[in-house]
């Protein structure tokens, strides 16, 4: 990677934390400049770009995305009299992938980058736009992660292992979420987003309560961020089952709109402005196991991370409540549903625990997180989830993972 490419990286902790004492760290909130959600909004993308403003956008999109929504986006741009350049995302948010698209755009008079796809494509697009120096317009085709609204990307190696976060000084200029597209996407992605979004509240709560903890930008969370995260969790509890039924019919209703907002906007603002803790500390390292990286989605890993988080904090009753919710919607509730053996001497568990302890935000818990405590919490979460799975049943999980039946 060229040195100039690396120099484009920005470290918000140097701005927001600086030399502030723990007692005087500022509170911050981070949000996209504009957020538009609804059934069919992609058909009006050309019109929405007038507020960027943009006349010559480039489009970063997967081949699958081109087949599903490419014609709609291009038609909308043409109606608005806009030229465009198309870039195809090849699957991993890595430095190599970002550099490839940056080089493609060199010499083009691109004035914005429209990014269309799932979490890794969106994250890569944010990096490309930042390096090129143009506004980024995010159009998620899945509600599987909270990546669309954030000013950070999770970078991976070309092999898919976690590398580092990459922060940006600006949030996405525009986020356009077509709930009709999301309702026609695979149900499993919709459910995975619930795991990611549900965890947002509990991690934000941990950071808010611990005066020594910090958000992703090195600041203290606002009360508004905690309230946003809690609203997201409450919307999931209230609307998840009805929304799942509607998405199963490829329909959009108020329940679907509520869950998409929770998965995308509320979780995005909640994690970025509220902070991360043990849930994501565990989830971020699970992909080091190739069999997990290849088979499971981020939100599914976060689900197991959240149960571990709650057991680590001694919140057993809440862990049971969450496990029952996860079992009903089809998220993993025990290690077997991530293809992991719960044998205490399993070397895979030892490696996961060792790597998780290297993730800085796992230490935002209000006590020392040690290998023995984390192992105990992970195995307790597994045992609790196994019991809940027997009580509630695993039909929802098996429906989403027929290859494991």
mmCIF file of C-alpha atoms in Angstrom:
data_model
loop_
_atom_site.group_PDB
_atom_site.id
_atom_site.type_symbol
_atom_site.label_atom_id
_atom_site.label_comp_id
_atom_site.label_asym_id
_atom_site.label_seq_id
_atom_site.Cartn_x
_atom_site.Cartn_y
_atom_site.Cartn_z
ATOM 1 C CA UNK A 1 0.000 0.000 0.000
ATOM 2 C CA UNK A 2 1.352 3.420 -0.910
ATOM 3 C CA UNK A 3 2.277 5.713 1.990
ATOM 4 C CA UNK A 4 -0.057 8.440 0.660
ATOM 5 C CA UNK A 5 -2.961 6.033 0.889
ATOM 6 C CA UNK A 6 -2.232 5.375 4.572
ATOM 7 C CA UNK A 7 -1.940 9.089 5.288
ATOM 8 C CA UNK A 8 -5.622 9.451 4.436
ATOM 9 C CA UNK A 9 -6.538 7.644 7.645
ATOM 10 C CA UNK A 10 -7.920 9.795 10.444
ATOM 11 C CA UNK A 11 -7.939 9.140 14.188
ATOM 12 C CA UNK A 12 -10.896 10.782 15.943
ATOM 13 C CA UNK A 13 -9.497 10.009 19.390
ATOM 14 C CA UNK A 14 -6.832 12.645 18.734
ATOM 15 C CA UNK A 15 -9.590 15.189 18.097
ATOM 16 C CA UNK A 16 -12.248 14.344 20.675
ATOM 17 C CA UNK A 17 -10.178 12.878 23.488
ATOM 18 C CA UNK A 18 -6.906 14.737 23.012
ATOM 19 C CA UNK A 19 -5.419 15.543 26.407
ATOM 20 C CA UNK A 20 -8.797 15.701 28.181
ATOM 21 C CA UNK A 21 -8.843 14.209 31.660
ATOM 22 C CA UNK A 22 -11.292 11.357 32.330
ATOM 23 C CA UNK A 23 -13.451 13.786 34.289
ATOM 24 C CA UNK A 24 -13.640 16.280 31.425
ATOM 25 C CA UNK A 25 -13.932 14.182 28.266
ATOM 26 C CA UNK A 26 -16.569 15.715 25.984
ATOM 27 C CA UNK A 27 -19.796 13.995 25.079
ATOM 28 C CA UNK A 28 -20.387 13.615 21.344
ATOM 29 C CA UNK A 29 -23.028 12.296 18.988
ATOM 30 C CA UNK A 30 -22.411 11.283 15.386
ATOM 31 C CA UNK A 31 -25.047 10.857 12.675
ATOM 32 C CA UNK A 32 -25.450 10.773 8.896
ATOM 33 C CA UNK A 33 -26.255 14.145 7.324
ATOM 34 C CA UNK A 34 -29.551 12.884 5.800
ATOM 35 C CA UNK A 35 -31.436 9.588 6.191
ATOM 36 C CA UNK A 36 -34.256 8.524 3.858
ATOM 37 C CA UNK A 37 -36.152 5.231 4.340
ATOM 38 C CA UNK A 38 -39.178 3.798 2.569
ATOM 39 C CA UNK A 39 -40.535 1.367 0.015
ATOM 40 C CA UNK A 40 -39.353 2.425 -3.465
ATOM 41 C CA UNK A 41 -37.038 5.282 -2.478
ATOM 42 C CA UNK A 42 -34.253 3.987 -4.784
ATOM 43 C CA UNK A 43 -36.391 5.069 -7.734
ATOM 44 C CA UNK A 44 -35.848 8.680 -6.639
ATOM 45 C CA UNK A 45 -32.104 8.488 -5.973
ATOM 46 C CA UNK A 46 -31.270 10.909 -8.786
ATOM 47 C CA UNK A 47 -33.519 13.529 -7.214
ATOM 48 C CA UNK A 48 -32.058 12.978 -3.738
ATOM 49 C CA UNK A 49 -28.542 13.528 -5.090
ATOM 50 C CA UNK A 50 -29.452 17.182 -5.681
ATOM 51 C CA UNK A 51 -28.979 17.801 -1.948
ATOM 52 C CA UNK A 52 -25.420 16.375 -1.941
ATOM 53 C CA UNK A 53 -25.046 18.064 -4.501
ATOM 54 C CA UNK A 54 -23.831 15.672 -7.183
ATOM 55 C CA UNK A 55 -23.979 15.553 -10.973
ATOM 56 C CA UNK A 56 -21.337 12.913 -11.839
ATOM 57 C CA UNK A 57 -21.605 10.038 -9.343
ATOM 58 C CA UNK A 58 -19.730 6.763 -9.441
ATOM 59 C CA UNK A 59 -21.470 3.596 -8.248
ATOM 60 C CA UNK A 60 -19.752 0.872 -6.216
ATOM 61 C CA UNK A 61 -21.950 -2.224 -6.274
ATOM 62 C CA UNK A 62 -21.739 -6.017 -6.246
ATOM 63 C CA UNK A 63 -22.616 -8.058 -9.322
ATOM 64 C CA UNK A 64 -25.653 -9.375 -7.449
ATOM 65 C CA UNK A 65 -26.687 -5.848 -6.601
ATOM 66 C CA UNK A 66 -26.453 -4.861 -10.248
ATOM 67 C CA UNK A 67 -28.839 -7.664 -11.145
ATOM 68 C CA UNK A 68 -31.317 -6.762 -8.403
ATOM 69 C CA UNK A 69 -31.361 -2.954 -8.386
ATOM 70 C CA UNK A 70 -28.824 -1.699 -10.932
ATOM 71 C CA UNK A 71 -31.393 -0.831 -13.601
ATOM 72 C CA UNK A 72 -33.508 1.126 -11.113
ATOM 73 C CA UNK A 73 -30.558 3.200 -9.943
ATOM 74 C CA UNK A 74 -29.266 3.905 -13.447
ATOM 75 C CA UNK A 75 -32.779 4.832 -14.660
ATOM 76 C CA UNK A 76 -33.142 7.272 -11.771
ATOM 77 C CA UNK A 77 -29.774 8.865 -12.517
ATOM 78 C CA UNK A 78 -30.573 9.185 -16.204
ATOM 79 C CA UNK A 79 -33.891 10.844 -15.415
ATOM 80 C CA UNK A 80 -31.926 13.420 -13.461
ATOM 81 C CA UNK A 81 -29.523 13.874 -16.408
ATOM 82 C CA UNK A 82 -26.506 12.387 -14.617
ATOM 83 C CA UNK A 83 -23.499 10.539 -15.978
ATOM 84 C CA UNK A 84 -22.094 7.677 -13.918
ATOM 85 C CA UNK A 85 -19.181 5.257 -13.583
ATOM 86 C CA UNK A 86 -19.761 1.682 -12.323
ATOM 87 C CA UNK A 87 -17.298 -0.162 -10.056
ATOM 88 C CA UNK A 88 -17.851 -3.810 -9.050
ATOM 89 C CA UNK A 89 -17.095 -4.785 -5.443
ATOM 90 C CA UNK A 90 -15.414 -8.163 -5.129
ATOM 91 C CA UNK A 91 -16.320 -9.245 -1.624
ATOM 92 C CA UNK A 92 -13.832 -8.138 1.052
ATOM 93 C CA UNK A 93 -13.368 -4.770 2.735
ATOM 94 C CA UNK A 94 -9.568 -4.791 2.596
ATOM 95 C CA UNK A 95 -6.876 -2.246 1.826
ATOM 96 C CA UNK A 96 -6.263 -4.032 -1.462
ATOM 97 C CA UNK A 97 -9.904 -3.761 -2.542
ATOM 98 C CA UNK A 98 -10.080 -0.095 -1.572
ATOM 99 C CA UNK A 99 -6.887 0.751 -3.426
ATOM 100 C CA UNK A 100 -8.149 -1.028 -6.559
ATOM 101 C CA UNK A 101 -11.222 1.210 -6.756
ATOM 102 C CA UNK A 102 -9.311 4.357 -5.846
ATOM 103 C CA UNK A 103 -7.041 3.742 -8.832
ATOM 104 C CA UNK A 104 -10.091 3.178 -11.062
ATOM 105 C CA UNK A 105 -11.450 6.601 -10.146
ATOM 106 C CA UNK A 106 -8.197 8.477 -10.692
ATOM 107 C CA UNK A 107 -8.660 10.860 -13.617
ATOM 108 C CA UNK A 108 -12.464 10.695 -13.484
ATOM 109 C CA UNK A 109 -14.467 13.803 -12.603
ATOM 110 C CA UNK A 110 -16.521 11.921 -10.038
ATOM 111 C CA UNK A 111 -18.223 14.194 -7.489
ATOM 112 C CA UNK A 112 -19.839 11.536 -5.257
ATOM 113 C CA UNK A 113 -19.738 7.797 -4.683
ATOM 114 C CA UNK A 114 -22.980 5.822 -4.436
ATOM 115 C CA UNK A 115 -22.392 2.551 -2.596
ATOM 116 C CA UNK A 116 -24.972 -0.211 -2.987
ATOM 117 C CA UNK A 117 -24.871 -3.512 -1.135
ATOM 118 C CA UNK A 118 -24.289 -5.188 2.210
ATOM 119 C CA UNK A 119 -22.030 -4.282 5.106
ATOM 120 C CA UNK A 120 -18.588 -5.004 3.638
ATOM 121 C CA UNK A 121 -19.382 -3.290 0.348
ATOM 122 C CA UNK A 122 -20.671 -0.234 2.217
ATOM 123 C CA UNK A 123 -17.602 -0.137 4.444
ATOM 124 C CA UNK A 124 -15.274 -0.388 1.454
ATOM 125 C CA UNK A 125 -17.182 2.386 -0.294
ATOM 126 C CA UNK A 126 -16.785 4.731 2.654
ATOM 127 C CA UNK A 127 -13.010 4.181 2.469
ATOM 128 C CA UNK A 128 -12.879 4.783 -1.281
ATOM 129 C CA UNK A 129 -14.926 7.987 -1.035
ATOM 130 C CA UNK A 130 -12.714 9.267 1.769
ATOM 131 C CA UNK A 131 -9.483 8.625 -0.114
ATOM 132 C CA UNK A 132 -10.831 10.103 -3.349
ATOM 133 C CA UNK A 133 -12.280 13.056 -1.456
ATOM 134 C CA UNK A 134 -15.946 12.905 -2.479
ATOM 135 C CA UNK A 135 -19.212 12.603 -0.501
ATOM 136 C CA UNK A 136 -20.504 9.065 0.022
ATOM 137 C CA UNK A 137 -24.133 8.058 -0.566
ATOM 138 C CA UNK A 138 -25.051 4.772 1.112
ATOM 139 C CA UNK A 139 -27.788 2.507 -0.287
ATOM 140 C CA UNK A 140 -27.978 -0.718 1.735
ATOM 141 C CA UNK A 141 -29.683 -3.696 0.112
ATOM 142 C CA UNK A 142 -29.759 -5.599 3.411
ATOM 143 C CA UNK A 143 -30.682 -4.678 6.975
ATOM 144 C CA UNK A 144 -28.037 -7.037 8.325
ATOM 145 C CA UNK A 145 -25.626 -4.594 10.005
ATOM 146 C CA UNK A 146 -25.450 -1.059 11.354
ATOM 147 C CA UNK A 147 -22.675 -0.083 8.918
ATOM 148 C CA UNK A 148 -24.728 2.250 6.641
ATOM 149 C CA UNK A 149 -24.937 5.243 8.964
ATOM 150 C CA UNK A 150 -21.520 5.185 10.595
ATOM 151 C CA UNK A 151 -18.314 7.132 9.972
ATOM 152 C CA UNK A 152 -16.171 4.043 10.470
ATOM 153 C CA UNK A 153 -15.377 0.947 8.433
ATOM 154 C CA UNK A 154 -14.211 -2.416 9.720
ATOM 155 C CA UNK A 155 -11.178 -3.470 7.711
ATOM 156 C CA UNK A 156 -10.271 -7.093 7.052
ATOM 157 C CA UNK A 157 -7.348 -8.873 5.485
ATOM 158 C CA UNK A 158 -7.952 -10.318 1.990
ATOM 159 C CA UNK A 159 -8.462 -13.672 3.759
ATOM 160 C CA UNK A 160 -11.281 -12.231 5.891
ATOM 161 C CA UNK A 161 -9.576 -11.803 9.276
ATOM 162 C CA UNK A 162 -10.271 -8.640 11.291
ATOM 163 C CA UNK A 163 -7.601 -6.002 10.684
ATOM 164 C CA UNK A 164 -8.602 -2.643 12.191
ATOM 165 C CA UNK A 165 -11.245 0.071 12.248
ATOM 166 C CA UNK A 166 -10.857 2.923 9.756
ATOM 167 C CA UNK A 167 -12.478 6.171 10.919
ATOM 168 C CA UNK A 168 -13.649 9.124 8.820
ATOM 169 C CA UNK A 169 -14.044 12.800 9.739
ATOM 170 C CA UNK A 170 -17.421 12.934 7.963
ATOM 171 C CA UNK A 171 -20.486 10.708 8.301
ATOM 172 C CA UNK A 172 -22.250 9.546 5.131
ATOM 173 C CA UNK A 173 -23.769 12.512 3.337
ATOM 174 C CA UNK A 174 -26.895 10.589 2.422
ATOM 175 C CA UNK A 175 -28.305 7.194 3.458
ATOM 176 C CA UNK A 176 -31.137 5.859 1.274
ATOM 177 C CA UNK A 177 -32.787 2.685 2.573
ATOM 178 C CA UNK A 178 -35.318 1.024 0.263
ATOM 179 C CA UNK A 179 -37.374 -1.228 2.523
ATOM 180 C CA UNK A 180 -38.909 -2.941 -0.491
ATOM 181 C CA UNK A 181 -35.455 -4.133 -1.546
ATOM 182 C CA UNK A 182 -34.702 -5.289 1.990
ATOM 183 C CA UNK A 183 -38.017 -7.151 2.295
ATOM 184 C CA UNK A 184 -37.140 -9.154 -0.827
ATOM 185 C CA UNK A 185 -33.622 -10.015 0.390
ATOM 186 C CA UNK A 186 -32.858 -13.292 2.200
ATOM 187 C CA UNK A 187 -34.611 -13.457 5.556
ATOM 188 C CA UNK A 188 -31.449 -14.601 7.317
ATOM 189 C CA UNK A 189 -29.778 -11.218 6.714
ATOM 190 C CA UNK A 190 -32.779 -9.391 8.169
ATOM 191 C CA UNK A 191 -32.576 -11.556 11.284
ATOM 192 C CA UNK A 192 -28.806 -11.113 11.600
ATOM 193 C CA UNK A 193 -29.333 -7.358 11.734
ATOM 194 C CA UNK A 194 -31.500 -7.862 14.797
ATOM 195 C CA UNK A 195 -28.603 -9.504 16.627
ATOM 196 C CA UNK A 196 -26.336 -6.562 15.873
ATOM 197 C CA UNK A 197 -28.999 -3.989 16.777
ATOM 198 C CA UNK A 198 -30.102 -5.662 20.005
ATOM 199 C CA UNK A 199 -26.523 -5.681 21.269
ATOM 200 C CA UNK A 200 -26.192 -1.932 20.667
ATOM 201 C CA UNK A 201 -28.283 -1.003 23.701
ATOM 202 C CA UNK A 202 -26.501 -3.285 26.167
ATOM 203 C CA UNK A 203 -23.054 -2.172 25.044
ATOM 204 C CA UNK A 204 -24.047 1.516 25.102
ATOM 205 C CA UNK A 205 -25.459 0.991 28.594
ATOM 206 C CA UNK A 206 -22.165 -0.504 29.765
ATOM 207 C CA UNK A 207 -20.138 2.381 28.348
ATOM 208 C CA UNK A 208 -22.562 4.987 29.727
ATOM 209 C CA UNK A 209 -22.347 3.529 33.239
ATOM 210 C CA UNK A 210 -18.552 3.232 33.268
ATOM 211 C CA UNK A 211 -16.991 6.684 33.594
ATOM 212 C CA UNK A 212 -13.679 5.319 32.301
ATOM 213 C CA UNK A 213 -15.163 3.904 29.095
ATOM 214 C CA UNK A 214 -15.183 5.755 25.786
ATOM 215 C CA UNK A 215 -17.046 5.635 22.499
ATOM 216 C CA UNK A 216 -15.482 4.733 19.180
ATOM 217 C CA UNK A 217 -14.183 8.304 18.782
ATOM 218 C CA UNK A 218 -12.623 8.462 22.233
ATOM 219 C CA UNK A 219 -15.363 10.594 23.810
ATOM 220 C CA UNK A 220 -18.057 9.951 26.387
ATOM 221 C CA UNK A 221 -21.527 8.936 25.151
ATOM 222 C CA UNK A 222 -24.490 11.280 25.247
ATOM 223 C CA UNK A 223 -27.736 10.383 26.993
ATOM 224 C CA UNK A 224 -29.343 10.767 23.566
ATOM 225 C CA UNK A 225 -27.163 7.970 22.156
ATOM 226 C CA UNK A 226 -28.186 5.643 24.971
ATOM 227 C CA UNK A 227 -31.858 6.511 24.421
ATOM 228 C CA UNK A 228 -31.517 5.885 20.666
ATOM 229 C CA UNK A 229 -29.943 2.477 21.335
ATOM 230 C CA UNK A 230 -32.653 1.561 23.839
ATOM 231 C CA UNK A 231 -35.393 2.596 21.403
ATOM 232 C CA UNK A 232 -33.865 0.248 18.842
ATOM 233 C CA UNK A 233 -34.002 -2.677 21.282
ATOM 234 C CA UNK A 234 -37.596 -1.873 22.223
ATOM 235 C CA UNK A 235 -38.678 -1.729 18.566
ATOM 236 C CA UNK A 236 -37.187 -5.189 18.062
ATOM 237 C CA UNK A 237 -38.992 -6.644 21.067
ATOM 238 C CA UNK A 238 -42.260 -5.123 19.856
ATOM 239 C CA UNK A 239 -42.137 -5.690 16.105
ATOM 240 C CA UNK A 240 -39.664 -8.478 15.269
ATOM 241 C CA UNK A 241 -42.055 -11.395 14.913
ATOM 242 C CA UNK A 242 -44.596 -9.464 12.834
ATOM 243 C CA UNK A 243 -41.798 -8.085 10.660
ATOM 244 C CA UNK A 244 -40.384 -11.565 10.081
ATOM 245 C CA UNK A 245 -43.765 -12.778 8.876
ATOM 246 C CA UNK A 246 -44.043 -9.828 6.456
ATOM 247 C CA UNK A 247 -40.522 -10.255 5.072
ATOM 248 C CA UNK A 248 -41.291 -13.940 4.640
ATOM 249 C CA UNK A 249 -44.011 -12.762 2.213
ATOM 250 C CA UNK A 250 -41.685 -10.088 0.697
ATOM 251 C CA UNK A 251 -44.049 -7.413 2.009
ATOM 252 C CA UNK A 252 -43.408 -4.072 3.687
ATOM 253 C CA UNK A 253 -45.527 -2.927 6.625
ATOM 254 C CA UNK A 254 -45.032 -0.760 9.714
ATOM 255 C CA UNK A 255 -43.317 -3.606 11.576
ATOM 256 C CA UNK A 256 -40.771 -4.013 8.775
ATOM 257 C CA UNK A 257 -40.140 -0.256 8.670
ATOM 258 C CA UNK A 258 -39.616 -0.250 12.458
ATOM 259 C CA UNK A 259 -37.148 -3.146 12.434
ATOM 260 C CA UNK A 260 -35.213 -1.731 9.465
ATOM 261 C CA UNK A 261 -34.914 1.582 11.288
ATOM 262 C CA UNK A 262 -33.731 -0.225 14.432
ATOM 263 C CA UNK A 263 -31.204 -2.343 12.523
ATOM 264 C CA UNK A 264 -29.876 0.516 10.416
ATOM 265 C CA UNK A 265 -30.318 4.038 11.798
ATOM 266 C CA UNK A 266 -30.787 3.498 15.538
ATOM 267 C CA UNK A 267 -28.140 0.809 15.842
ATOM 268 C CA UNK A 268 -25.733 2.790 13.668
ATOM 269 C CA UNK A 269 -26.025 5.940 15.727
ATOM 270 C CA UNK A 270 -26.248 3.944 18.951
ATOM 271 C CA UNK A 271 -23.023 1.994 18.535
ATOM 272 C CA UNK A 272 -20.987 4.867 17.147
ATOM 273 C CA UNK A 273 -22.117 7.458 19.674
ATOM 274 C CA UNK A 274 -22.844 5.022 22.523
ATOM 275 C CA UNK A 275 -19.821 2.735 22.392
ATOM 276 C CA UNK A 276 -18.909 -0.939 22.200
ATOM 277 C CA UNK A 277 -17.983 -3.433 24.894
ATOM 278 C CA UNK A 278 -17.762 -7.208 25.388
ATOM 279 C CA UNK A 279 -20.404 -8.218 22.828
ATOM 280 C CA UNK A 280 -18.407 -6.939 19.898
ATOM 281 C CA UNK A 281 -15.143 -7.821 21.605
ATOM 282 C CA UNK A 282 -16.153 -11.456 21.173
ATOM 283 C CA UNK A 283 -17.909 -11.066 17.806
ATOM 284 C CA UNK A 284 -15.018 -9.264 16.112
ATOM 285 C CA UNK A 285 -12.644 -12.200 16.646
ATOM 286 C CA UNK A 286 -14.941 -15.113 15.839
ATOM 287 C CA UNK A 287 -14.119 -14.811 12.091
ATOM 288 C CA UNK A 288 -10.517 -15.862 12.813
ATOM 289 C CA UNK A 289 -11.972 -19.367 12.707
ATOM 290 C CA UNK A 290 -12.362 -20.041 8.951
ATOM 291 C CA UNK A 291 -15.371 -22.280 9.470
ATOM 292 C CA UNK A 292 -17.141 -19.422 11.263
ATOM 293 C CA UNK A 293 -16.068 -16.741 8.788
ATOM 294 C CA UNK A 294 -17.334 -18.808 5.860
ATOM 295 C CA UNK A 295 -20.664 -19.908 7.351
ATOM 296 C CA UNK A 296 -22.014 -17.161 9.601
ATOM 297 C CA UNK A 297 -23.028 -13.510 9.433
ATOM 298 C CA UNK A 298 -21.734 -10.704 11.643
ATOM 299 C CA UNK A 299 -25.029 -10.254 13.481
ATOM 300 C CA UNK A 300 -25.161 -13.984 14.243
ATOM 301 C CA UNK A 301 -21.747 -13.735 15.868
ATOM 302 C CA UNK A 302 -22.828 -10.650 17.804
ATOM 303 C CA UNK A 303 -25.811 -12.586 19.164
ATOM 304 C CA UNK A 304 -23.487 -15.046 20.868
ATOM 305 C CA UNK A 305 -21.289 -12.124 21.896
ATOM 306 C CA UNK A 306 -24.230 -10.430 23.610
ATOM 307 C CA UNK A 307 -25.145 -13.516 25.619
ATOM 308 C CA UNK A 308 -21.503 -13.736 26.710
ATOM 309 C CA UNK A 309 -21.534 -10.006 27.538
ATOM 310 C CA UNK A 310 -24.571 -10.364 29.795
ATOM 311 C CA UNK A 311 -23.174 -13.435 31.545
ATOM 312 C CA UNK A 312 -19.872 -11.608 32.063
ATOM 313 C CA UNK A 313 -21.789 -8.784 33.760
ATOM 314 C CA UNK A 314 -23.826 -11.197 35.891
ATOM 315 C CA UNK A 315 -27.098 -10.256 34.131
ATOM 316 C CA UNK A 316 -28.416 -13.824 33.993
ATOM 317 C CA UNK A 317 -32.136 -12.942 33.916
ATOM 318 C CA UNK A 318 -31.579 -10.523 31.050
ATOM 319 C CA UNK A 319 -29.428 -13.116 29.276
ATOM 320 C CA UNK A 320 -32.338 -15.563 29.458
ATOM 321 C CA UNK A 321 -34.725 -12.914 28.115
ATOM 322 C CA UNK A 322 -32.429 -12.169 25.195
ATOM 323 C CA UNK A 323 -31.762 -15.845 24.507
ATOM 324 C CA UNK A 324 -35.508 -16.500 24.314
ATOM 325 C CA UNK A 325 -35.904 -13.614 21.853
ATOM 326 C CA UNK A 326 -32.983 -14.832 19.757
ATOM 327 C CA UNK A 327 -34.316 -18.396 19.691
ATOM 328 C CA UNK A 328 -37.724 -17.177 18.506
ATOM 329 C CA UNK A 329 -36.288 -15.180 15.588
ATOM 330 C CA UNK A 330 -33.590 -17.700 14.622
ATOM 331 C CA UNK A 331 -30.328 -16.273 15.964
ATOM 332 C CA UNK A 332 -27.636 -18.484 17.557
ATOM 333 C CA UNK A 333 -27.992 -19.015 21.293
ATOM 334 C CA UNK A 334 -25.265 -21.594 21.920
ATOM 335 C CA UNK A 335 -21.835 -22.422 20.532
ATOM 336 C CA UNK A 336 -23.084 -25.414 18.573
ATOM 337 C CA UNK A 337 -25.073 -23.006 16.404
ATOM 338 C CA UNK A 338 -21.757 -21.422 15.408
ATOM 339 C CA UNK A 339 -20.189 -24.848 14.757
ATOM 340 C CA UNK A 340 -18.049 -24.515 17.889
ATOM 341 C CA UNK A 341 -17.493 -27.256 20.437
ATOM 342 C CA UNK A 342 -18.145 -26.208 24.034
ATOM 343 C CA UNK A 343 -15.462 -28.592 25.286
ATOM 344 C CA UNK A 344 -13.576 -26.443 27.853
ATOM 345 C CA UNK A 345 -10.205 -27.490 26.451
ATOM 346 C CA UNK A 346 -11.170 -26.784 22.830
ATOM 347 C CA UNK A 347 -8.141 -24.937 21.343
ATOM 348 C CA UNK A 348 -10.478 -22.863 19.153
ATOM 349 C CA UNK A 349 -12.114 -21.411 22.271
ATOM 350 C CA UNK A 350 -8.715 -20.651 23.774
ATOM 351 C CA UNK A 351 -7.673 -18.787 20.632
ATOM 352 C CA UNK A 352 -10.940 -16.833 20.476
ATOM 353 C CA UNK A 353 -10.581 -15.759 24.092
ATOM 354 C CA UNK A 354 -6.927 -14.817 23.620
ATOM 355 C CA UNK A 355 -7.715 -12.680 20.566
ATOM 356 C CA UNK A 356 -10.804 -11.088 22.165
ATOM 357 C CA UNK A 357 -8.692 -9.798 25.043
ATOM 358 C CA UNK A 358 -6.679 -7.819 22.472
ATOM 359 C CA UNK A 359 -9.778 -5.862 21.384
ATOM 360 C CA UNK A 360 -9.598 -2.572 23.253
ATOM 361 C CA UNK A 361 -13.313 -2.075 23.854
ATOM 362 C CA UNK A 362 -13.792 -5.409 25.603
ATOM 363 C CA UNK A 363 -11.985 -3.690 28.470
ATOM 364 C CA UNK A 364 -14.705 -1.039 28.752
ATOM 365 C CA UNK A 365 -16.506 -3.369 31.134
ATOM 366 C CA UNK A 366 -16.501 -1.889 34.673
ATOM 367 C CA UNK A 367 -14.127 -4.612 35.931
ATOM 368 C CA UNK A 368 -11.008 -6.364 34.736
ATOM 369 C CA UNK A 369 -11.798 -8.787 31.930
ATOM 370 C CA UNK A 370 -9.465 -11.759 32.203
ATOM 371 C CA UNK A 371 -9.156 -14.950 30.166
ATOM 372 C CA UNK A 372 -10.710 -17.007 32.958
ATOM 373 C CA UNK A 373 -13.668 -14.631 33.373
ATOM 374 C CA UNK A 374 -14.311 -14.484 29.648
ATOM 375 C CA UNK A 375 -14.103 -18.256 29.268
ATOM 376 C CA UNK A 376 -16.490 -18.755 32.182
ATOM 377 C CA UNK A 377 -18.960 -16.257 30.685
ATOM 378 C CA UNK A 378 -18.771 -17.826 27.223
ATOM 379 C CA UNK A 379 -19.435 -21.318 28.564
ATOM 380 C CA UNK A 380 -22.207 -20.032 30.841
ATOM 381 C CA UNK A 381 -23.831 -18.335 27.855
ATOM 382 C CA UNK A 382 -23.588 -21.598 25.918
ATOM 383 C CA UNK A 383 -25.217 -23.593 28.733
ATOM 384 C CA UNK A 384 -27.944 -20.997 29.218
ATOM 385 C CA UNK A 385 -28.633 -20.842 25.499
ATOM 386 C CA UNK A 386 -28.722 -24.619 25.186
ATOM 387 C CA UNK A 387 -31.385 -24.772 27.888
ATOM 388 C CA UNK A 388 -33.425 -21.979 26.269
ATOM 389 C CA UNK A 389 -33.142 -23.682 22.887
ATOM 390 C CA UNK A 390 -34.669 -26.851 24.319
ATOM 391 C CA UNK A 391 -37.487 -24.856 25.915
ATOM 392 C CA UNK A 392 -38.311 -22.551 23.008
ATOM 393 C CA UNK A 393 -37.264 -24.892 20.212
ATOM 394 C CA UNK A 394 -34.766 -24.309 17.432
ATOM 395 C CA UNK A 395 -37.198 -24.345 14.503
ATOM 396 C CA UNK A 396 -36.525 -20.702 13.610
ATOM 397 C CA UNK A 397 -32.768 -21.248 13.585
ATOM 398 C CA UNK A 398 -33.017 -24.441 11.533
ATOM 399 C CA UNK A 399 -35.289 -22.718 9.000
ATOM 400 C CA UNK A 400 -32.543 -20.151 8.383
ATOM 401 C CA UNK A 401 -29.768 -22.773 8.393
ATOM 402 C CA UNK A 402 -31.220 -25.765 6.511
ATOM 403 C CA UNK A 403 -27.727 -27.057 5.735
ATOM 404 C CA UNK A 404 -27.251 -27.760 9.476
ATOM 405 C CA UNK A 405 -30.475 -29.766 9.874
#
